[in-house]
Short mmCIF file of C-alpha atoms in Angstrom, two decimals:
data_model
loop_
_atom_site.label_atom_id
_atom_site.label_comp_id
_atom_site.label_asym_id
_atom_site.label_seq_id
_atom_site.Cartn_x
_atom_site.Cartn_y
_atom_site.Cartn_z
CA GLN A 1 -0.06 -117.72 -60.11
CA LEU A 2 -1.35 -116.11 -56.99
CA GLN A 3 -0.10 -112.63 -56.46
CA LEU A 4 -0.52 -110.21 -53.57
CA GLN A 5 0.18 -106.54 -53.56
CA ALA A 6 0.23 -104.26 -50.41
CA SER A 7 -0.70 -100.60 -50.87
CA GLY A 8 -1.18 -97.58 -48.62
CA PRO A 9 0.28 -94.25 -47.53
CA GLY A 10 4.16 -94.51 -47.14
CA LEU A 11 4.17 -91.71 -44.56
CA VAL A 12 1.96 -91.67 -41.41
CA LYS A 13 2.05 -89.18 -38.55
CA ALA A 14 2.54 -90.37 -35.08
CA SER A 15 -0.54 -90.92 -33.04
CA GLU A 16 -2.70 -91.38 -36.33
CA THR A 17 -3.94 -94.74 -37.93
CA LEU A 18 -2.13 -96.62 -40.37
CA SER A 19 -4.23 -98.16 -43.00
CA LEU A 20 -3.01 -100.50 -45.71
CA ILE A 21 -4.81 -102.84 -48.32
CA CYS A 22 -3.80 -106.07 -49.80
CA THR A 23 -5.12 -106.92 -53.18
CA VAL A 24 -5.06 -110.43 -54.18
CA SER A 25 -4.89 -111.47 -57.98
CA GLY A 26 -4.29 -114.43 -60.06
CA GLU A 27 -6.92 -116.82 -58.61
CA SER A 28 -10.26 -116.66 -56.90
CA PHE A 29 -10.28 -115.11 -53.79
CA ASN A 30 -11.71 -117.77 -51.33
CA GLY A 31 -11.66 -116.74 -47.76
CA ARG A 32 -12.89 -120.06 -46.73
CA THR A 33 -9.77 -122.07 -47.97
CA TYR A 34 -7.07 -119.91 -46.70
CA TYR A 35 -6.30 -117.45 -44.14
CA TRP A 36 -4.74 -114.17 -44.85
CA ALA A 37 -2.04 -112.51 -42.70
CA TRP A 38 -0.07 -109.25 -42.08
CA ILE A 39 3.63 -109.53 -41.17
CA ARG A 40 6.12 -106.64 -40.71
CA GLN A 41 9.84 -106.19 -40.80
CA SER A 42 11.99 -103.39 -39.32
CA PRO A 43 15.74 -103.40 -38.90
CA GLY A 44 15.65 -103.71 -35.14
CA ARG A 45 13.03 -106.39 -34.95
CA GLY A 46 13.38 -108.69 -37.97
CA LEU A 47 10.00 -110.31 -39.05
CA GLU A 48 7.13 -109.88 -36.76
CA TRP A 49 3.68 -111.57 -37.20
CA ILE A 50 0.91 -108.98 -36.80
CA GLY A 51 -2.12 -110.97 -37.26
CA SER A 52 -4.19 -113.19 -39.30
CA PHE A 53 -7.91 -113.17 -40.46
CA TYR A 54 -9.54 -116.70 -40.28
CA SER A 55 -12.77 -116.90 -42.41
CA GLY A 56 -15.64 -117.90 -40.08
CA ARG A 57 -13.54 -117.40 -37.09
CA GLY A 58 -12.41 -113.82 -36.92
CA SER A 59 -8.95 -112.39 -36.37
CA TYR A 60 -5.99 -113.14 -34.11
CA PHE A 61 -3.23 -110.84 -33.34
CA THR A 62 0.19 -110.73 -31.64
CA SER A 63 -0.34 -109.79 -28.03
CA SER A 64 1.83 -106.56 -28.23
CA LEU A 65 -0.54 -105.29 -31.03
CA GLU A 66 -3.91 -106.69 -30.48
CA SER A 67 -5.35 -103.57 -28.88
CA ARG A 68 -4.31 -101.46 -31.74
CA ALA A 69 -4.90 -103.79 -34.79
CA THR A 70 -7.81 -104.59 -37.04
CA ILE A 71 -7.89 -106.81 -40.02
CA SER A 72 -10.94 -107.08 -42.29
CA VAL A 73 -11.64 -108.73 -45.66
CA ASP A 74 -13.74 -107.50 -48.61
CA ALA A 75 -14.07 -110.68 -50.69
CA SER A 76 -16.01 -108.59 -53.48
CA LYS A 77 -12.78 -106.74 -54.18
CA ASN A 78 -10.40 -109.50 -53.58
CA GLN A 79 -8.84 -107.50 -50.88
CA PHE A 80 -8.07 -107.48 -47.11
CA SER A 81 -6.81 -104.77 -45.02
CA LEU A 82 -4.86 -103.65 -41.86
CA LYS A 83 -5.53 -100.71 -39.53
CA LEU A 84 -3.22 -99.98 -36.73
CA ASP A 85 -4.22 -97.07 -34.44
CA ALA A 86 -1.95 -94.74 -32.44
CA VAL A 87 1.06 -95.42 -34.40
CA SER A 88 4.57 -94.41 -33.16
CA ALA A 89 7.98 -94.49 -34.55
CA ALA A 90 8.30 -98.13 -33.44
CA ASP A 91 5.66 -98.97 -36.18
CA THR A 92 8.00 -97.84 -38.81
CA ALA A 93 8.53 -101.02 -40.95
CA VAL A 94 8.04 -102.86 -44.18
CA TYR A 95 4.64 -104.16 -44.07
CA TYR A 96 3.93 -107.67 -45.93
CA CYS A 97 0.70 -109.27 -46.79
CA ALA A 98 0.66 -113.01 -47.12
CA ARG A 99 -1.48 -116.00 -47.80
CA GLN A 100 -1.51 -118.20 -44.95
CA ARG A 101 -2.26 -121.84 -44.87
CA ARG A 102 -2.79 -123.29 -41.39
CA THR A 103 0.68 -123.09 -40.10
CA ASP A 104 2.81 -121.18 -42.49
CA PHE A 105 2.78 -118.27 -45.16
CA ASP A 106 3.12 -119.70 -48.65
CA PHE A 107 2.65 -116.53 -50.81
CA TRP A 108 3.92 -113.09 -49.92
CA GLY A 109 3.38 -109.70 -51.46
CA GLN A 110 6.34 -107.48 -52.18
CA GLY A 111 5.91 -105.36 -49.10
CA THR A 112 5.29 -101.60 -48.61
CA LEU A 113 7.44 -99.33 -46.43
CA VAL A 114 5.62 -97.17 -43.84
CA THR A 115 7.30 -94.50 -42.01
CA VAL A 116 5.87 -92.81 -38.96
CA SER A 117 6.85 -89.27 -38.66
CA SER A 118 6.87 -87.02 -35.60
CA GLN B 1 5.88 -114.06 -27.25
CA SER B 2 9.69 -113.85 -27.60
CA ALA B 3 11.50 -114.23 -30.96
CA LEU B 4 13.07 -117.58 -31.72
CA THR B 5 16.91 -117.45 -31.43
CA GLN B 6 18.95 -117.81 -34.57
CA PRO B 7 22.74 -117.33 -35.16
CA PRO B 8 23.20 -113.92 -36.80
CA SER B 9 25.51 -115.45 -39.50
CA ALA B 10 26.63 -118.61 -41.14
CA SER B 11 28.93 -119.12 -44.08
CA GLY B 12 30.34 -121.82 -46.41
CA SER B 13 32.10 -122.40 -49.65
CA PRO B 14 30.33 -123.47 -52.72
CA GLY B 15 29.53 -127.03 -52.70
CA GLN B 16 29.73 -127.24 -48.84
CA SER B 17 26.97 -127.52 -46.27
CA VAL B 18 25.58 -125.08 -43.63
CA THR B 19 23.33 -125.69 -40.85
CA ILE B 20 21.15 -123.01 -39.15
CA SER B 21 19.57 -123.41 -35.82
CA CYS B 22 16.50 -122.08 -34.39
CA THR B 23 15.85 -122.29 -30.68
CA GLY B 24 12.39 -121.82 -29.17
CA SER B 25 10.56 -123.17 -26.07
CA SER B 26 8.06 -125.74 -24.98
CA SER B 27 5.35 -123.11 -26.01
CA ASP B 28 6.36 -123.04 -29.67
CA ILE B 29 8.85 -125.32 -31.39
CA GLY B 30 8.70 -127.84 -28.72
CA ALA B 31 4.91 -128.14 -28.76
CA TYR B 32 4.20 -128.19 -32.52
CA ASN B 33 5.54 -129.58 -35.57
CA PHE B 34 4.89 -126.58 -37.44
CA VAL B 35 8.22 -124.96 -38.02
CA SER B 36 8.68 -123.24 -41.41
CA TRP B 37 11.91 -121.55 -42.83
CA TYR B 38 12.01 -118.64 -45.23
CA GLN B 39 14.65 -117.31 -47.58
CA GLN B 40 14.80 -113.59 -48.20
CA HIS B 41 17.10 -111.88 -50.78
CA PRO B 42 17.90 -108.22 -50.18
CA GLY B 43 15.03 -106.09 -51.23
CA LYS B 44 12.73 -109.03 -51.70
CA ALA B 45 9.77 -110.58 -49.93
CA PRO B 46 10.62 -113.74 -47.94
CA LYS B 47 10.07 -117.09 -49.75
CA ILE B 48 9.03 -120.31 -48.11
CA VAL B 49 11.52 -123.16 -48.29
CA ILE B 50 10.52 -125.51 -45.70
CA PHE B 51 7.24 -125.99 -43.83
CA GLU B 52 5.93 -128.52 -41.15
CA VAL B 53 9.55 -129.13 -39.99
CA HIS B 54 10.87 -131.02 -43.07
CA LYS B 55 8.58 -130.68 -46.08
CA ARG B 56 9.68 -128.70 -49.12
CA PRO B 57 7.23 -126.73 -51.40
CA LEU B 58 7.15 -127.63 -54.99
CA GLY B 59 10.18 -126.14 -56.69
CA VAL B 60 12.58 -126.00 -53.68
CA PRO B 61 15.55 -128.07 -54.37
CA ASN B 62 16.10 -131.23 -52.02
CA ARG B 63 19.32 -129.40 -50.91
CA PHE B 64 17.27 -127.81 -48.29
CA THR B 65 16.40 -130.03 -45.49
CA GLY B 66 14.65 -129.23 -42.10
CA SER B 67 14.70 -131.11 -38.88
CA LYS B 68 13.57 -130.69 -35.24
CA SER B 69 14.84 -131.88 -31.81
CA GLY B 70 13.04 -130.74 -28.60
CA ASN B 71 12.74 -126.93 -28.65
CA THR B 72 15.36 -126.49 -31.57
CA ALA B 73 14.76 -126.70 -35.26
CA SER B 74 17.51 -126.85 -37.90
CA LEU B 75 17.70 -125.97 -41.67
CA THR B 76 20.51 -127.56 -43.70
CA ILE B 77 21.56 -126.28 -47.09
CA SER B 78 23.92 -128.85 -48.72
CA GLY B 79 25.76 -128.18 -52.13
CA LEU B 80 25.83 -124.49 -51.46
CA GLN B 81 25.35 -122.19 -54.29
CA THR B 82 25.83 -118.56 -54.82
CA ASP B 83 22.16 -117.91 -55.04
CA ASP B 84 21.78 -119.44 -51.53
CA GLU B 85 23.18 -116.30 -50.17
CA ALA B 86 20.38 -114.71 -48.52
CA ASP B 87 18.81 -114.21 -44.96
CA TYR B 88 17.00 -117.06 -43.58
CA TYR B 89 14.13 -116.86 -40.83
CA CYS B 90 12.48 -119.69 -39.01
CA SER B 91 8.93 -119.63 -37.73
CA SER B 92 6.79 -121.66 -35.47
CA SER B 93 3.15 -121.88 -34.45
CA ALA B 94 2.81 -120.77 -30.83
CA ASP B 95 0.13 -120.85 -28.15
CA SER B 96 -3.36 -119.10 -28.75
CA ASN B 97 -3.17 -119.12 -32.59
CA ASN B 98 -0.01 -117.18 -32.47
CA PHE B 99 3.19 -117.15 -34.72
CA VAL B 100 6.58 -116.26 -33.86
CA PHE B 101 9.57 -115.80 -36.13
CA GLY B 102 13.28 -116.13 -35.61
CA THR B 103 15.84 -113.48 -35.32
CA GLY B 104 17.32 -114.15 -38.73
CA THR B 105 20.61 -115.62 -40.13
CA LYS B 106 22.54 -114.17 -42.92
CA VAL B 107 24.27 -116.93 -45.03
CA THR B 108 27.25 -115.97 -46.86
CA VAL B 109 28.65 -118.15 -49.69
CA LEU B 110 32.48 -117.67 -49.47
#
């Protein structure tokens, strides 16, 4: 059974960079078959798609975050990561990593809470 | 990209049916047959219950049905059970390889 686990610092200072890693287990990590996504959830905004990494095609991001977000993949470690620059209180959320089929998200990690402090 | 619009809440008694709407635009729901629905219990990750408008993943009971008309998609849960009490979110593909989620609906089983 595929499992995803997001991890990273639970507290980040405003204006700094948020860095999260998603570790994939339970089956071979195959970047060519699936896409990999980051999604966040905050009380005021509900679920928000951040962006996705498409093997061989690069990354796509929601327009409001594309200037600050980066997604990369390390297939040798079965991991993909998210970096979000210049964070503010508005970036406080539970961050989920997910496996994406072309048009939906079929497996989700448990999520990790990131709080941005001033 | 604006969030898809869902009613904040919906409710029904055990055994009854409840339908949740999800309204978007001609740039998302109206343009693609790529609407999915997710169930989220408190403190848990979302779980997919419908994809590509009306398809059910393995293991999801046929009490969950999805449909779409124009810019609005719907999720119907029939034969309500206590475990169906959760938040439900719709999602749609949108222009330029984007995805947009709905505002979420809290389903209460009375």
